[in-house]
mmCIF file of C-alpha atoms in Angstrom:
data_model
loop_
_atom_site.group_PDB
_atom_site.id
_atom_site.type_symbol
_atom_site.label_atom_id
_atom_site.label_comp_id
_atom_site.label_asym_id
_atom_site.label_seq_id
_atom_site.Cartn_x
_atom_site.Cartn_y
_atom_site.Cartn_z
ATOM 1 C CA MET A 1044 20.927 -120.121 6.204
ATOM 2 C CA GLY A 1045 21.337 -123.317 4.214
ATOM 3 C CA ASN A 1046 21.853 -124.114 0.603
ATOM 4 C CA ARG A 1047 19.451 -122.230 -1.645
ATOM 5 C CA ARG A 1048 20.188 -124.354 -4.680
ATOM 6 C CA SER A 1049 17.898 -127.153 -5.664
ATOM 7 C CA PRO A 1050 18.959 -130.632 -4.602
ATOM 8 C CA LYS A 1051 19.724 -131.974 -8.068
ATOM 9 C CA GLY A 1052 20.997 -128.838 -9.766
ATOM 10 C CA ASP A 1053 18.832 -129.338 -12.848
ATOM 11 C CA GLU A 1054 15.591 -128.416 -11.096
ATOM 12 C CA MET A 1055 14.450 -124.853 -10.575
ATOM 13 C CA SER A 1056 14.408 -123.416 -7.091
ATOM 14 C CA GLY A 1057 11.278 -121.846 -5.639
ATOM 15 C CA ARG A 1058 12.726 -118.390 -6.232
ATOM 16 C CA GLN A 1059 13.244 -119.145 -9.925
ATOM 17 C CA GLN A 1060 9.691 -120.467 -10.251
ATOM 18 C CA VAL A 1061 8.319 -117.280 -8.677
ATOM 19 C CA GLY A 1062 10.517 -115.278 -11.066
ATOM 20 C CA ILE A 1063 8.979 -117.021 -14.061
ATOM 21 C CA ILE A 1064 5.471 -116.405 -12.734
ATOM 22 C CA VAL A 1065 6.250 -112.707 -12.158
ATOM 23 C CA PHE A 1066 7.728 -112.474 -15.645
ATOM 24 C CA VAL A 1067 4.701 -114.093 -17.309
ATOM 25 C CA VAL A 1068 2.140 -112.105 -15.311
ATOM 26 C CA LEU A 1069 3.755 -108.688 -15.720
ATOM 27 C CA CYS A 1070 5.083 -109.139 -19.270
ATOM 28 C CA GLY A 1071 2.683 -111.549 -20.973
ATOM 29 C CA TRP A 1072 -0.709 -110.473 -19.660
ATOM 30 C CA PRO A 1073 -0.286 -106.759 -20.483
ATOM 31 C CA ALA A 1074 0.563 -107.783 -24.047
ATOM 32 C CA LEU A 1075 -2.614 -109.847 -24.249
ATOM 33 C CA GLU A 1076 -4.627 -106.950 -22.833
ATOM 34 C CA LEU A 1077 -3.239 -104.628 -25.504
ATOM 35 C CA ALA A 1078 -4.174 -107.133 -28.223
ATOM 36 C CA GLY A 1079 -7.685 -107.648 -26.849
ATOM 37 C CA PHE A 1080 -7.243 -111.202 -25.517
ATOM 38 C CA GLY A 1081 -7.191 -110.323 -21.836
ATOM 39 C CA MET A 1082 -9.872 -109.689 -19.239
ATOM 40 C CA GLY A 1083 -10.941 -106.322 -20.606
ATOM 41 C CA ILE A 1084 -8.610 -104.146 -18.544
ATOM 42 C CA SER A 1085 -7.900 -100.913 -20.367
ATOM 43 C CA LEU A 1086 -4.122 -100.547 -20.651
ATOM 44 C CA SER A 1087 -2.174 -98.047 -22.687
ATOM 45 C CA LEU A 1088 1.114 -98.953 -24.329
ATOM 46 C CA PRO A 1089 3.202 -96.853 -21.887
ATOM 47 C CA THR A 1090 1.489 -98.497 -18.896
ATOM 48 C CA ALA A 1091 2.021 -101.965 -20.355
ATOM 49 C CA LEU A 1092 5.650 -101.086 -21.086
ATOM 50 C CA VAL A 1093 6.208 -99.984 -17.477
ATOM 51 C CA CYS A 1094 4.620 -103.237 -16.245
ATOM 52 C CA ALA A 1095 6.796 -105.297 -18.590
ATOM 53 C CA THR A 1096 9.955 -103.425 -17.614
ATOM 54 C CA ILE A 1097 9.337 -103.801 -13.877
ATOM 55 C CA GLY A 1098 8.199 -107.400 -14.286
ATOM 56 C CA GLY A 1099 11.186 -108.242 -16.450
ATOM 57 C CA ALA A 1100 13.667 -106.678 -14.027
ATOM 58 C CA PHE A 1101 12.116 -108.269 -10.943
ATOM 59 C CA GLY A 1102 11.551 -111.638 -12.645
ATOM 60 C CA GLY A 1103 15.105 -111.629 -13.988
ATOM 61 C CA LEU A 1104 16.448 -110.809 -10.526
ATOM 62 C CA LEU A 1105 14.540 -113.738 -9.035
ATOM 63 C CA MET A 1106 15.637 -116.122 -11.791
ATOM 64 C CA CYS A 1107 19.316 -115.111 -11.655
ATOM 65 C CA PRO A 1108 20.124 -113.693 -8.205
ATOM 66 C CA ARG A 1109 23.911 -114.040 -8.429
ATOM 67 C CA PRO A 1110 25.031 -111.514 -9.486
ATOM 68 C CA ALA A 1111 21.916 -109.389 -9.215
ATOM 69 C CA VAL A 1112 23.068 -107.023 -11.963
ATOM 70 C CA ALA A 1113 23.067 -109.817 -14.550
ATOM 71 C CA GLY A 1114 19.545 -110.980 -13.773
ATOM 72 C CA THR A 1115 18.192 -107.454 -13.563
ATOM 73 C CA PHE A 1116 19.692 -106.238 -16.837
ATOM 74 C CA GLY A 1117 18.735 -109.430 -18.644
ATOM 75 C CA GLY A 1118 15.175 -109.061 -17.386
ATOM 76 C CA LEU A 1119 15.093 -105.361 -18.276
ATOM 77 C CA LEU A 1120 15.757 -106.363 -21.860
ATOM 78 C CA ALA A 1121 13.671 -109.557 -21.968
ATOM 79 C CA GLY A 1122 10.487 -108.077 -20.471
ATOM 80 C CA PRO A 1123 9.788 -105.300 -22.993
ATOM 81 C CA LEU A 1124 10.962 -107.477 -25.897
ATOM 82 C CA GLY A 1125 8.495 -110.175 -24.864
ATOM 83 C CA LEU A 1126 5.723 -107.585 -24.554
ATOM 84 C CA PHE A 1127 6.347 -106.157 -28.025
ATOM 85 C CA ALA A 1128 6.673 -109.596 -29.623
ATOM 86 C CA VAL A 1129 3.410 -110.902 -28.165
ATOM 87 C CA CYS A 1130 1.621 -107.646 -29.077
ATOM 88 C CA TYR A 1131 2.915 -107.817 -32.636
ATOM 89 C CA TYR A 1132 2.154 -111.529 -33.007
ATOM 90 C CA THR A 1133 -1.425 -111.251 -31.729
ATOM 91 C CA GLN A 1134 -2.185 -107.939 -33.449
ATOM 92 C CA HIS A 1135 -4.499 -109.199 -36.227
ATOM 93 C CA ARG A 1136 -5.479 -112.564 -34.768
ATOM 94 C CA GLU A 1137 -8.953 -113.712 -33.819
ATOM 95 C CA SER A 1138 -7.778 -116.614 -31.685
ATOM 96 C CA VAL A 1139 -4.461 -117.701 -30.300
ATOM 97 C CA TRP A 1140 -3.171 -120.827 -28.583
ATOM 98 C CA THR A 1141 -1.255 -120.712 -25.329
ATOM 99 C CA LEU A 1142 1.651 -122.620 -26.873
ATOM 100 C CA GLU A 1143 2.015 -119.921 -29.526
ATOM 101 C CA LEU A 1144 2.272 -117.258 -26.839
ATOM 102 C CA VAL A 1145 4.841 -119.243 -24.881
ATOM 103 C CA VAL A 1146 7.034 -119.774 -27.940
ATOM 104 C CA VAL A 1147 6.778 -116.145 -29.074
ATOM 105 C CA GLN A 1148 7.617 -114.763 -25.633
ATOM 106 C CA LEU A 1149 10.417 -117.295 -25.157
ATOM 107 C CA VAL A 1150 12.062 -116.479 -28.481
ATOM 108 C CA ALA A 1151 11.665 -112.735 -27.911
ATOM 109 C CA SER A 1152 13.248 -113.054 -24.460
ATOM 110 C CA LEU A 1153 16.368 -114.847 -25.719
ATOM 111 C CA PRO A 1154 18.403 -111.632 -26.224
ATOM 112 C CA GLY A 1155 17.727 -110.660 -22.608
ATOM 113 C CA TYR A 1156 18.672 -114.148 -21.446
ATOM 114 C CA LEU A 1157 21.908 -114.018 -23.432
ATOM 115 C CA VAL A 1158 22.771 -110.579 -22.029
ATOM 116 C CA GLY A 1159 22.147 -111.926 -18.519
ATOM 117 C CA VAL A 1160 24.346 -114.977 -19.104
ATOM 118 C CA LEU A 1161 27.072 -112.824 -20.648
ATOM 119 C CA LEU A 1162 27.005 -110.378 -17.726
ATOM 120 C CA GLN A 1163 27.012 -113.263 -15.271
ATOM 121 C CA GLY A 1164 30.074 -114.704 -16.997
ATOM 122 C CA ILE A 1165 31.857 -111.354 -17.039
ATOM 123 C CA LEU A 1166 31.116 -110.589 -13.391
ATOM 124 C CA THR A 1167 31.706 -114.040 -11.896
ATOM 125 C CA GLY A 1168 34.168 -115.459 -14.393
ATOM 126 C CA PHE A 1169 33.563 -117.958 -17.126
ATOM 127 C CA PRO A 1170 34.107 -121.636 -16.282
ATOM 128 C CA THR A 1171 37.686 -122.702 -16.866
ATOM 129 C CA ASP A 1172 37.392 -126.396 -16.093
ATOM 130 C CA CYS A 1173 36.058 -127.310 -19.542
ATOM 131 C CA PRO A 1174 38.411 -129.626 -21.423
ATOM 132 C CA THR A 1175 39.869 -128.354 -24.672
ATOM 133 C CA SER A 1176 40.596 -130.441 -27.727
ATOM 134 C CA ALA A 1177 44.328 -130.250 -26.918
ATOM 135 C CA ASP A 1178 43.667 -131.899 -23.533
ATOM 136 C CA GLN A 1179 41.834 -134.827 -25.055
ATOM 137 C CA THR A 1180 43.911 -137.669 -26.381
ATOM 138 C CA PRO A 1181 42.312 -140.160 -28.722
ATOM 139 C CA THR A 1182 41.846 -143.610 -27.278
ATOM 140 C CA THR A 1183 41.760 -146.756 -29.329
ATOM 141 C CA ARG A 1184 40.038 -149.917 -28.279
ATOM 142 C CA PRO A 1185 41.141 -153.352 -29.302
ATOM 143 C CA ALA A 1186 38.925 -155.081 -31.829
ATOM 144 C CA SER A 1187 37.998 -157.841 -29.407
ATOM 145 C CA ARG A 1188 38.322 -157.830 -25.654
ATOM 146 C CA PRO A 1189 38.576 -160.851 -23.434
ATOM 147 C CA PRO A 1190 35.563 -161.475 -21.207
ATOM 148 C CA CYS A 1191 35.780 -160.212 -17.642
ATOM 149 C CA PRO A 1192 36.554 -163.029 -15.186
ATOM 150 C CA GLY A 1193 34.199 -161.430 -12.660
ATOM 151 C CA CYS A 1194 31.020 -160.805 -14.672
ATOM 152 C CA GLY A 1195 31.662 -162.173 -18.168
ATOM 153 C CA TYR A 1196 31.131 -158.925 -20.088
ATOM 154 C CA GLU A 1197 33.826 -158.260 -22.644
ATOM 155 C CA SER A 1198 32.818 -154.701 -23.475
ATOM 156 C CA TRP A 1199 33.483 -153.547 -19.887
ATOM 157 C CA TYR A 1200 36.797 -155.346 -19.335
ATOM 158 C CA ASP A 1201 40.001 -153.880 -20.757
ATOM 159 C CA GLY A 1202 42.302 -156.679 -19.624
ATOM 160 C CA VAL A 1203 43.178 -155.011 -16.318
ATOM 161 C CA LYS A 1204 39.950 -153.850 -14.721
ATOM 162 C CA CYS A 1205 36.219 -154.093 -15.344
ATOM 163 C CA SER A 1206 34.099 -150.967 -15.130
ATOM 164 C CA ASN A 1207 30.948 -153.055 -14.654
ATOM 165 C CA CYS A 1208 31.770 -155.239 -11.643
ATOM 166 C CA LYS A 1209 35.074 -153.583 -10.610
ATOM 167 C CA TYR A 1210 36.840 -156.938 -11.109
ATOM 168 C CA PRO A 1211 40.214 -156.397 -9.402
ATOM 169 C CA ALA A 1212 38.558 -154.772 -6.382
ATOM 170 C CA LEU A 1213 35.977 -157.557 -6.314
ATOM 171 C CA LYS A 1214 38.724 -160.163 -6.429
ATOM 172 C CA ALA A 1215 40.677 -158.431 -3.655
ATOM 173 C CA ALA A 1216 37.574 -158.144 -1.481
ATOM 174 C CA GLU A 1217 36.819 -161.873 -1.629
ATOM 175 C CA PRO A 1218 38.153 -163.806 1.365
ATOM 176 C CA ASP A 1219 41.008 -166.159 0.673
ATOM 177 C CA THR A 1220 39.700 -169.699 1.186
ATOM 178 C CA THR A 1221 42.927 -171.544 0.373
ATOM 179 C CA PRO A 1222 44.378 -173.371 3.366
ATOM 180 C CA ASP A 1223 47.511 -171.904 4.881
ATOM 181 C CA PRO A 1224 50.413 -174.385 4.470
ATOM 182 C CA ALA A 1225 52.088 -173.129 7.661
ATOM 183 C CA THR A 1226 49.306 -174.469 9.878
#
């Protein structure tokens, strides 16, 4: 089936992008319709709330599929909160910028995101490979370091090895050109 994660880890997968689109369409647009900024579709608050709840749950599931419970519950909370926040923010406005809507919905969705992350940590286990302050020992550097024989940088050379040119490995990899006295 292959790896579903993105190649670099910091990019969103296609599923997560679709989840964001579902979340925005089913949670943001009903709020704009209720405030009068939409396309003129007549929506009642209960209908918009159902749309936001379904959109939040489905969008959260797509954004956080493992475990599905975490994404779903986070989305169930984030969707209606985003709807109410955008409705409240645009209630007595004559015009609104897109950036305002993004920030309002993002901030309103943070509790749902935090619930999703917390549930994900509870269900899958929190990371334990993080170093603690007791594991870290303070390191002191000498005031002045000698320059590296391989590259000349003194900030990279600690007297034994160079982290810039890998001096001892570089020296070992060079062929020995001294004549052999036995021959």
